[in-house]
Short mmCIF file of N, CA and C in Angstrom, two decimals:
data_model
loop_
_atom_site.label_atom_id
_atom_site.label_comp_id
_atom_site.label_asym_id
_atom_site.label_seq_id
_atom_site.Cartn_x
_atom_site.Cartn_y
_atom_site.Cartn_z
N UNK M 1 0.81 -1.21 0.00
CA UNK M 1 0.00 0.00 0.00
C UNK M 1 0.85 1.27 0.00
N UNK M 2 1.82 1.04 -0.26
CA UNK M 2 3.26 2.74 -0.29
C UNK M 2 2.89 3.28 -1.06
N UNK M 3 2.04 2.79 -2.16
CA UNK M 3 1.86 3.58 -3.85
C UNK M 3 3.30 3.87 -4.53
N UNK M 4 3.12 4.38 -5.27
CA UNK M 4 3.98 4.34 -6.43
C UNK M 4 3.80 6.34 -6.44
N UNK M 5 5.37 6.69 -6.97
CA UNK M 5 4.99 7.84 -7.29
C UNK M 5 5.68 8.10 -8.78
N UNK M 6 4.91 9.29 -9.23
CA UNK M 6 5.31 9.28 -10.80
C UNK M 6 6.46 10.55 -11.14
N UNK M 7 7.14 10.37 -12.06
CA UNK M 7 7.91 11.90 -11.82
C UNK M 7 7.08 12.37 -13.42
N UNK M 8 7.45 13.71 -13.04
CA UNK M 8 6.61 14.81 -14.23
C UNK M 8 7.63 15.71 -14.55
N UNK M 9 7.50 16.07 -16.11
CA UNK M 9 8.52 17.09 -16.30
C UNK M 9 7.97 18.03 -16.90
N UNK M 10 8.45 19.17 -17.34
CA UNK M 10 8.45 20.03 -17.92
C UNK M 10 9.48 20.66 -18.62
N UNK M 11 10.06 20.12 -19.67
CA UNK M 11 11.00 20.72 -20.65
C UNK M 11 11.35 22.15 -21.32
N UNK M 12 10.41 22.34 -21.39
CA UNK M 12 10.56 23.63 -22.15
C UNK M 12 9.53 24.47 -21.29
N UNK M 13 9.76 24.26 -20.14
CA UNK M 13 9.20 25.71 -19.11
C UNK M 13 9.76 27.16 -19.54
N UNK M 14 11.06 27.37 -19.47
CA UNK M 14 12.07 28.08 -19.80
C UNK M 14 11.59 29.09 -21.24
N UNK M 15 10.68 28.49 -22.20
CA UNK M 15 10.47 29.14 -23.40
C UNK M 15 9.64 30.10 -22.74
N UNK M 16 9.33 29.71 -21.17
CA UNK M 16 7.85 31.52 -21.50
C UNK M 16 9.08 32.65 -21.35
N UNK M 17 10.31 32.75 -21.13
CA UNK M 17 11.02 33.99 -20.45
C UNK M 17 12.00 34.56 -21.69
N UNK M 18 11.60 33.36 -23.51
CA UNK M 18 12.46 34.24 -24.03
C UNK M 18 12.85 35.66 -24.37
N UNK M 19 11.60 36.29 -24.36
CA UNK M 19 11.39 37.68 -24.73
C UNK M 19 11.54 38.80 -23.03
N UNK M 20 12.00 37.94 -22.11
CA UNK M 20 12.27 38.79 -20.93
C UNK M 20 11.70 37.89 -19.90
N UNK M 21 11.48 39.26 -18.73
CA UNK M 21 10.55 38.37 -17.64
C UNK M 21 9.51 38.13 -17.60
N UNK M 22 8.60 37.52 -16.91
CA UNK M 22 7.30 37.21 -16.60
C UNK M 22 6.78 37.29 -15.65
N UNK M 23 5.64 37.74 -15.22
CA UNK M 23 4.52 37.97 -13.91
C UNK M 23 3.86 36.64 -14.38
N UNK M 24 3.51 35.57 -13.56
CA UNK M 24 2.84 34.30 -13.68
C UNK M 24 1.16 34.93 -12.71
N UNK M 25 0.44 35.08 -13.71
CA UNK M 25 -0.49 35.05 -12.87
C UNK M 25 -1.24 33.78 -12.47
N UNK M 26 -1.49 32.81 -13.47
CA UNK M 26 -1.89 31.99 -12.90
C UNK M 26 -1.12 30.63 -13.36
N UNK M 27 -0.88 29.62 -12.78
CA UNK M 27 -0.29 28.02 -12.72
C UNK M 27 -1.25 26.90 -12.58
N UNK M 28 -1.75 26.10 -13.35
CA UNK M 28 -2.55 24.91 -12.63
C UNK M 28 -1.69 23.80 -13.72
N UNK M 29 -1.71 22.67 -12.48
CA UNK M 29 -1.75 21.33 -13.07
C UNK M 29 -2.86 20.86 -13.43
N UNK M 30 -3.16 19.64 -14.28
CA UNK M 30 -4.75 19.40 -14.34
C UNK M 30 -4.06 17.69 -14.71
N UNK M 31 -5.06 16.87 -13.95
CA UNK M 31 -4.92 15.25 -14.11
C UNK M 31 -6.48 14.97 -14.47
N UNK M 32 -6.61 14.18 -15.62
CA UNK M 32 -8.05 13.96 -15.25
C UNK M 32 -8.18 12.09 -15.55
N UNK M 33 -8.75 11.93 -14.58
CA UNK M 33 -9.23 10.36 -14.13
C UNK M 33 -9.78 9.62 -15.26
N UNK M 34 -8.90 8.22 -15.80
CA UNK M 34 -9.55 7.45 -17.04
C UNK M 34 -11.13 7.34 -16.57
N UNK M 35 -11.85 7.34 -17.72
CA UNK M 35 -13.58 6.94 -17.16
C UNK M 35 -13.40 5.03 -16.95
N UNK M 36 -14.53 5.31 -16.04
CA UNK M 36 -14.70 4.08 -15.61
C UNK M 36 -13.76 3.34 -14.81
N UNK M 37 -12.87 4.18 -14.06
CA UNK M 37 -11.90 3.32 -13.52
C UNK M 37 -12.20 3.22 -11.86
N UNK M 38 -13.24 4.08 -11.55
CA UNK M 38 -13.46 4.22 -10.29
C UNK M 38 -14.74 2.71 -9.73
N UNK M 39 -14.72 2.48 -10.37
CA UNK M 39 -16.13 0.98 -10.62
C UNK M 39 -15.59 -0.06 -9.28
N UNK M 40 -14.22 -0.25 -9.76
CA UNK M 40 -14.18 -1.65 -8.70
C UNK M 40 -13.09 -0.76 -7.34
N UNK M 41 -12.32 0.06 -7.03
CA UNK M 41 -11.39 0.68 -6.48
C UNK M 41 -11.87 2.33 -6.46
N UNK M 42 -12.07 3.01 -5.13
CA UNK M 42 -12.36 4.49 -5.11
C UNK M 42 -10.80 4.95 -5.88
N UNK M 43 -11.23 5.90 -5.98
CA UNK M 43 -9.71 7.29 -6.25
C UNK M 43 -9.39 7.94 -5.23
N UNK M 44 -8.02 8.13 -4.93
CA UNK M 44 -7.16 8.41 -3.89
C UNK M 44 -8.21 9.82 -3.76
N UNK M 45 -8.45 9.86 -2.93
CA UNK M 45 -9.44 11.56 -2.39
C UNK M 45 -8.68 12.77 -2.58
N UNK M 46 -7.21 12.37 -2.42
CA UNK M 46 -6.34 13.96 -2.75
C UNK M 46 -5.33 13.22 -3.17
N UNK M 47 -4.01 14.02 -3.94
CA UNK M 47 -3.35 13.66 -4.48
C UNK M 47 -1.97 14.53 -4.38
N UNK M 48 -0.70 14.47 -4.07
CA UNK M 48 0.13 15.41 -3.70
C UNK M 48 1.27 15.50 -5.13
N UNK M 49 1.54 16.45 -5.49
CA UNK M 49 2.82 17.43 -6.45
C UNK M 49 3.91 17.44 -5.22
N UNK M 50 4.74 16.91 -5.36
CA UNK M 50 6.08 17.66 -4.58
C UNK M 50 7.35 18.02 -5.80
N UNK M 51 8.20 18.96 -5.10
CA UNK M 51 9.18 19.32 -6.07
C UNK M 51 10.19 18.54 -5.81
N UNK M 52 11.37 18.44 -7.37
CA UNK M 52 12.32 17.55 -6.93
C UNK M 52 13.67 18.41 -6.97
N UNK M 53 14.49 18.13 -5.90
CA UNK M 53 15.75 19.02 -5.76
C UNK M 53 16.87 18.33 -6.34
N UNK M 54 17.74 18.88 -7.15
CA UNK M 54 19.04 18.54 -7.54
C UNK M 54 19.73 17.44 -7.33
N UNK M 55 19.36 16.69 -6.31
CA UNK M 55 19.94 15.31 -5.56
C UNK M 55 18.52 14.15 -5.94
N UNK M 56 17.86 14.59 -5.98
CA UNK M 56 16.61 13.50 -6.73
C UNK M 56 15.51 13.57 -5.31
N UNK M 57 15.41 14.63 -4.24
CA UNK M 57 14.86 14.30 -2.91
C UNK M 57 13.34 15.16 -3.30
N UNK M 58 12.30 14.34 -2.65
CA UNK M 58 10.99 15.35 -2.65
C UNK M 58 11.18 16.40 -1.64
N UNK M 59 10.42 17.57 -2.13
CA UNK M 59 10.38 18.45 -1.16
C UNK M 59 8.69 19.41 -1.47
N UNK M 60 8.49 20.12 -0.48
CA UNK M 60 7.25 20.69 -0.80
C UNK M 60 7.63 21.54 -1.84
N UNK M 61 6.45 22.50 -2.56
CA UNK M 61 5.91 23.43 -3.26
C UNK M 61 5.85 24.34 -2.64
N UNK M 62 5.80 25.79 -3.03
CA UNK M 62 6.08 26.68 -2.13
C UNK M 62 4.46 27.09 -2.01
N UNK M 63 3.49 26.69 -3.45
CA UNK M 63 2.52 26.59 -3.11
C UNK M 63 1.69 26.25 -1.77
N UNK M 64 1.71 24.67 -1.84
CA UNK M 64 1.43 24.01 -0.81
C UNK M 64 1.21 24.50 0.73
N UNK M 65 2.21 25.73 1.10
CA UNK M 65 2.16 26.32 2.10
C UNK M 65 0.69 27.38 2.39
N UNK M 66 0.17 27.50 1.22
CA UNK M 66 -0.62 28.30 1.16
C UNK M 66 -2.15 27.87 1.66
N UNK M 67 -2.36 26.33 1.92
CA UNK M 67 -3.60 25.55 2.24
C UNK M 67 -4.27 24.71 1.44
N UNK M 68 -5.25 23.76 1.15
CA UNK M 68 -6.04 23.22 0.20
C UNK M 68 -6.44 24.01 -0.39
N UNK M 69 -7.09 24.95 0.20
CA UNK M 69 -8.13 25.38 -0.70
C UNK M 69 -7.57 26.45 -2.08
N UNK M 70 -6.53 26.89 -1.63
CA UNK M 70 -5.28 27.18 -2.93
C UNK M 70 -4.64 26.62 -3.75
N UNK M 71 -3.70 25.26 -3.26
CA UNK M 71 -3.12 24.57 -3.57
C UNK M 71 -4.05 23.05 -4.61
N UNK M 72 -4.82 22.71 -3.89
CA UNK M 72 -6.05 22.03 -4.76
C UNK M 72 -5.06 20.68 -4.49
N UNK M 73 -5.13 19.70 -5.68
CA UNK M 73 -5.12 18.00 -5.27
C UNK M 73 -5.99 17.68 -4.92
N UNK M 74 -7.28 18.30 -4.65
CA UNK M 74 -8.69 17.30 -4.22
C UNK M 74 -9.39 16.83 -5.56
N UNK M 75 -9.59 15.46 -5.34
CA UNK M 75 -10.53 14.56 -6.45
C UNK M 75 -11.97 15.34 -6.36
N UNK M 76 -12.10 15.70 -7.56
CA UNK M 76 -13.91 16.27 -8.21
C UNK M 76 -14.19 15.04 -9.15
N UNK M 77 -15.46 14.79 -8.40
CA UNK M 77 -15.99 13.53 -8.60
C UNK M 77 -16.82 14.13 -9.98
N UNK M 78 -17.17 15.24 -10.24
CA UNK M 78 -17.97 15.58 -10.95
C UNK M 78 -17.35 15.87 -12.16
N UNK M 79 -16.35 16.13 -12.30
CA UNK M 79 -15.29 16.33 -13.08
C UNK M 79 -14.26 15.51 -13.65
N UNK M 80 -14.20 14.66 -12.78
CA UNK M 80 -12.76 13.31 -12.90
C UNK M 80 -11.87 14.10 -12.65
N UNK M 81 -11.47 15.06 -12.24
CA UNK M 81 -9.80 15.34 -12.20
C UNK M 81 -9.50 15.99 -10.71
N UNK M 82 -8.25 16.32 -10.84
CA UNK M 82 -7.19 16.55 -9.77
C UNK M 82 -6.87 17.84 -10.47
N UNK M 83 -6.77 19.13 -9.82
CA UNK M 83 -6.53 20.54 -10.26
C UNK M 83 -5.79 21.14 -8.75
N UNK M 84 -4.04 21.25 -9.86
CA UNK M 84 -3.07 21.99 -8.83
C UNK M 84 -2.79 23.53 -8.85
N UNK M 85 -2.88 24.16 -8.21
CA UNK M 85 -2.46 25.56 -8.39
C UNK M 85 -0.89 25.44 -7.78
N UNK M 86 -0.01 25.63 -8.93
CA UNK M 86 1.21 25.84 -8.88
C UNK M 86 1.82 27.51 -9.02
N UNK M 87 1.55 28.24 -9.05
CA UNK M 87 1.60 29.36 -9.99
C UNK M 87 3.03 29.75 -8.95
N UNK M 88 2.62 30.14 -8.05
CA UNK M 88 4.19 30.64 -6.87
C UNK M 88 5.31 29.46 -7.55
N UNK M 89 4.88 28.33 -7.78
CA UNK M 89 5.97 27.46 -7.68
C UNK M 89 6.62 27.97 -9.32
N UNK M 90 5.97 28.30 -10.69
CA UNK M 90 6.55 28.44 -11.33
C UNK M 90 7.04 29.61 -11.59
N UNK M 91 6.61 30.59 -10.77
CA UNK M 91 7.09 31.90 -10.62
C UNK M 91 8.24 31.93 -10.16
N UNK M 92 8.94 31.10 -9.34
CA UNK M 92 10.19 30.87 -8.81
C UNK M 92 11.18 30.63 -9.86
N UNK M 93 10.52 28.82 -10.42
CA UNK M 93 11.48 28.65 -11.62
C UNK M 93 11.66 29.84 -12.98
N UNK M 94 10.43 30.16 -13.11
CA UNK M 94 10.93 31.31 -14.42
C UNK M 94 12.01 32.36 -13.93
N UNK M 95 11.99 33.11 -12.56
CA UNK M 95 12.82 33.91 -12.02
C UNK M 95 13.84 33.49 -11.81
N UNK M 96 14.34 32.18 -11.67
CA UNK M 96 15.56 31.40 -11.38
C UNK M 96 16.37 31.08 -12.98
N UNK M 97 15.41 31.03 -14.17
CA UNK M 97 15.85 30.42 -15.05
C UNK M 97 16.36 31.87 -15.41
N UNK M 98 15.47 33.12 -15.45
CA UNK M 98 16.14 34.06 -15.74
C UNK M 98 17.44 34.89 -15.33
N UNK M 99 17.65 34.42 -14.38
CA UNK M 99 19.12 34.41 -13.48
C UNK M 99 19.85 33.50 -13.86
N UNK M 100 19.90 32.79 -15.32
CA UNK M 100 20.57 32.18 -15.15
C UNK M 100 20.70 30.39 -14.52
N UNK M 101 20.08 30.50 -13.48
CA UNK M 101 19.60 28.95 -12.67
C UNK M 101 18.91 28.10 -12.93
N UNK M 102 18.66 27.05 -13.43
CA UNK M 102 18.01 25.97 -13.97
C UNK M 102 17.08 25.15 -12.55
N UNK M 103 16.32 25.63 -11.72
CA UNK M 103 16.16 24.65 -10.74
C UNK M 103 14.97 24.10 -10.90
N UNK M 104 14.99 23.36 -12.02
CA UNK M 104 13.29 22.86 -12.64
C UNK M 104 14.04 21.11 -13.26
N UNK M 105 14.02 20.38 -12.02
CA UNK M 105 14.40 19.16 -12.19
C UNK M 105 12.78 18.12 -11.94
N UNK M 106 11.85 18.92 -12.35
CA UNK M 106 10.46 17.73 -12.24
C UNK M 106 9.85 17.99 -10.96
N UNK M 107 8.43 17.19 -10.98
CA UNK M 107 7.97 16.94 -9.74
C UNK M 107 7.53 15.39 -9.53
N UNK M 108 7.17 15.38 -8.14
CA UNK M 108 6.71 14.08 -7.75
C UNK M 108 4.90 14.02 -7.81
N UNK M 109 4.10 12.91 -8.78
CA UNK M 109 3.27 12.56 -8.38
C UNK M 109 2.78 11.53 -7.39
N UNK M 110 1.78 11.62 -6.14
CA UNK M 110 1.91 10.78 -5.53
C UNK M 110 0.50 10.48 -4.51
N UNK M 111 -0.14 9.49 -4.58
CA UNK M 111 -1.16 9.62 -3.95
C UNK M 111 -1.60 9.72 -2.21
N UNK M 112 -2.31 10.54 -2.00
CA UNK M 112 -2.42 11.01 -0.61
C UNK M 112 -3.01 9.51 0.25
N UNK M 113 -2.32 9.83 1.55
CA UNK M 113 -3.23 8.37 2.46
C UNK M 113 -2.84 7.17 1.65
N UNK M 114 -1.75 7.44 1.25
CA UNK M 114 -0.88 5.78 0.66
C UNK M 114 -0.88 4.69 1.69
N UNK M 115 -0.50 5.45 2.73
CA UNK M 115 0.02 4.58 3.54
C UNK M 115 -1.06 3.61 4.36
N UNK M 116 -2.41 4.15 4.31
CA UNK M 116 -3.13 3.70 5.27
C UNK M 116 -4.76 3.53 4.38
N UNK M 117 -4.84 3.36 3.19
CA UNK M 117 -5.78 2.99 2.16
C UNK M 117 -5.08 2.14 0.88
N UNK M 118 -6.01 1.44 0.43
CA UNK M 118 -5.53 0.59 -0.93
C UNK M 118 -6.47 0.86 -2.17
N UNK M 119 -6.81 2.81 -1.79
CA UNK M 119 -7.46 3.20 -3.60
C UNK M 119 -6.47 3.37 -4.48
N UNK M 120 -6.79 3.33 -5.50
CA UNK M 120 -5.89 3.25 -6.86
C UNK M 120 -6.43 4.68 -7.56
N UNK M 121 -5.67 5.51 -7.91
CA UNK M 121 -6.16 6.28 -9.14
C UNK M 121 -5.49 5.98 -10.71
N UNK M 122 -6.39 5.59 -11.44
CA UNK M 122 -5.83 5.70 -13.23
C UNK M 122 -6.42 7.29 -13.56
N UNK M 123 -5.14 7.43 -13.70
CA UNK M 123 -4.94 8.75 -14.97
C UNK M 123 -4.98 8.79 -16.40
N UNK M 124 -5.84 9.32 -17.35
CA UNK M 124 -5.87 9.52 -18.35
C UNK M 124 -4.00 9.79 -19.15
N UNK M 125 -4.15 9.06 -20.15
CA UNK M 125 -2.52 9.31 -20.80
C UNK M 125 -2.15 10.06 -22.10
N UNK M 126 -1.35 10.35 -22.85
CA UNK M 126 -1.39 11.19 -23.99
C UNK M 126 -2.24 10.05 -25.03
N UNK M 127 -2.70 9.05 -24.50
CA UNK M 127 -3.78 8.20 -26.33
C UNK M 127 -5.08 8.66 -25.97
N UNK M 128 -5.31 9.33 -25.03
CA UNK M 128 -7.35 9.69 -24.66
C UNK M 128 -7.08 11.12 -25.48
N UNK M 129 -8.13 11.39 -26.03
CA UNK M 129 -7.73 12.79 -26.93
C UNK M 129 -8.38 13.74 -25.81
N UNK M 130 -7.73 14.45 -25.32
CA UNK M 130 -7.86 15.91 -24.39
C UNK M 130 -8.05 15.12 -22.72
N UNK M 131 -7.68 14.39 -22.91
CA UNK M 131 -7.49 13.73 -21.81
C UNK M 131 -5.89 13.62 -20.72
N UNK M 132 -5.19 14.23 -21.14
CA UNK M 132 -3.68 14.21 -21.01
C UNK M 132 -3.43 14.88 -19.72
N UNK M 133 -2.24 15.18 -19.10
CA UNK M 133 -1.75 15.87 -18.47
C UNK M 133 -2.03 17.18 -18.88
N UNK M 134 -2.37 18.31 -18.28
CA UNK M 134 -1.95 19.57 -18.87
C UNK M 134 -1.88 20.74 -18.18
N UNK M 135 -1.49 21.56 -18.69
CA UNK M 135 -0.29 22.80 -17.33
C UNK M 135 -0.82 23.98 -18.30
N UNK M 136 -1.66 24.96 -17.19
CA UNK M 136 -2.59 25.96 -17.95
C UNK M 136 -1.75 27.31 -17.35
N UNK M 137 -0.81 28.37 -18.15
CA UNK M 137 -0.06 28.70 -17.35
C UNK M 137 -0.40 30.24 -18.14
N UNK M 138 -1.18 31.20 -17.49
CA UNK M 138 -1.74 32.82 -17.53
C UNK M 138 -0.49 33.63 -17.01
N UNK M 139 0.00 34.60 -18.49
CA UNK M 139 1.22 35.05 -17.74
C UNK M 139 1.04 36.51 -18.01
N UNK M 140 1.50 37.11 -17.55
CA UNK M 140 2.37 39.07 -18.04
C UNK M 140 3.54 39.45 -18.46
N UNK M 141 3.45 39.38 -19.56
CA UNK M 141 4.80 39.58 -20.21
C UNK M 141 5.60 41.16 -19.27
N UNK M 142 6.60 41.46 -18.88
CA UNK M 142 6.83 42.69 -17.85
C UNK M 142 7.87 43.64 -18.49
#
């Protein structure tokens, strides 16, 4: 029951800052749940993003500090998905990349109450059409 966690990347984060800096107004992750997978196994109720540091270690989001009701990872049953507000967190990396600093080594996906439940969540993958991972990122060019 440890679960499994997934790593996530983002490659070409770095392209929003060619033309200068950026004001990030808004950041979300978005996961949305294969249909029909919730039938025989619930879905993990929340779901945690951690960042990964230079040495390969999880660590929080600077988000995260901010509460649920900001940060998000709660399962919408009505919806199928998992919706992260990252936006502080990529406001960091764009400001870091623009200095020069690369500190955008991925994050950790990972399901909440691993330790002490045996729900499963399936995630939709890049073959469901609009079903994918996707990172909705509202910026200000400055």
């Amino acid at each position: 029951m440890a679960g499994t966690k997934s790593k996530i990347k983002f490659p070409f984060l770095e392209n929003f800052i060619d033309k200068g800096r950026v004001a990030v107004n808004k950041a979300e992750i978005i996961f949305n749940v294969e249909d029909n997978s919730t039938s025989t196994f619930l879905s993990h109720s929340s779901l945690f993003l951690t960042n990964i540091d230079s040495a390969g270690n999880a660590g929080f989001l600077i988000d995260q500090f901010e509460g649920t009701d900001h940060y998000g990872g709660t399962y919408n049953s009505s919806t199928k998905q998992y919706i992260f507000n990252v936006t502080r967190h990529v406001q960091y990396l764009l400001s870091n990349y623009y200095e020069g600093k690369n500190l955008n080594y991925g994050m950790y996906l990972m399901g909440g109450g691993k330790a002490v439940n045996a729900n499963r969540t399936i995630l939709k993958g890049n073959k469901n059409p609009g079903g994918a991972l996707k990172m909705k990122i509202s910026y200000t060019p400055l």
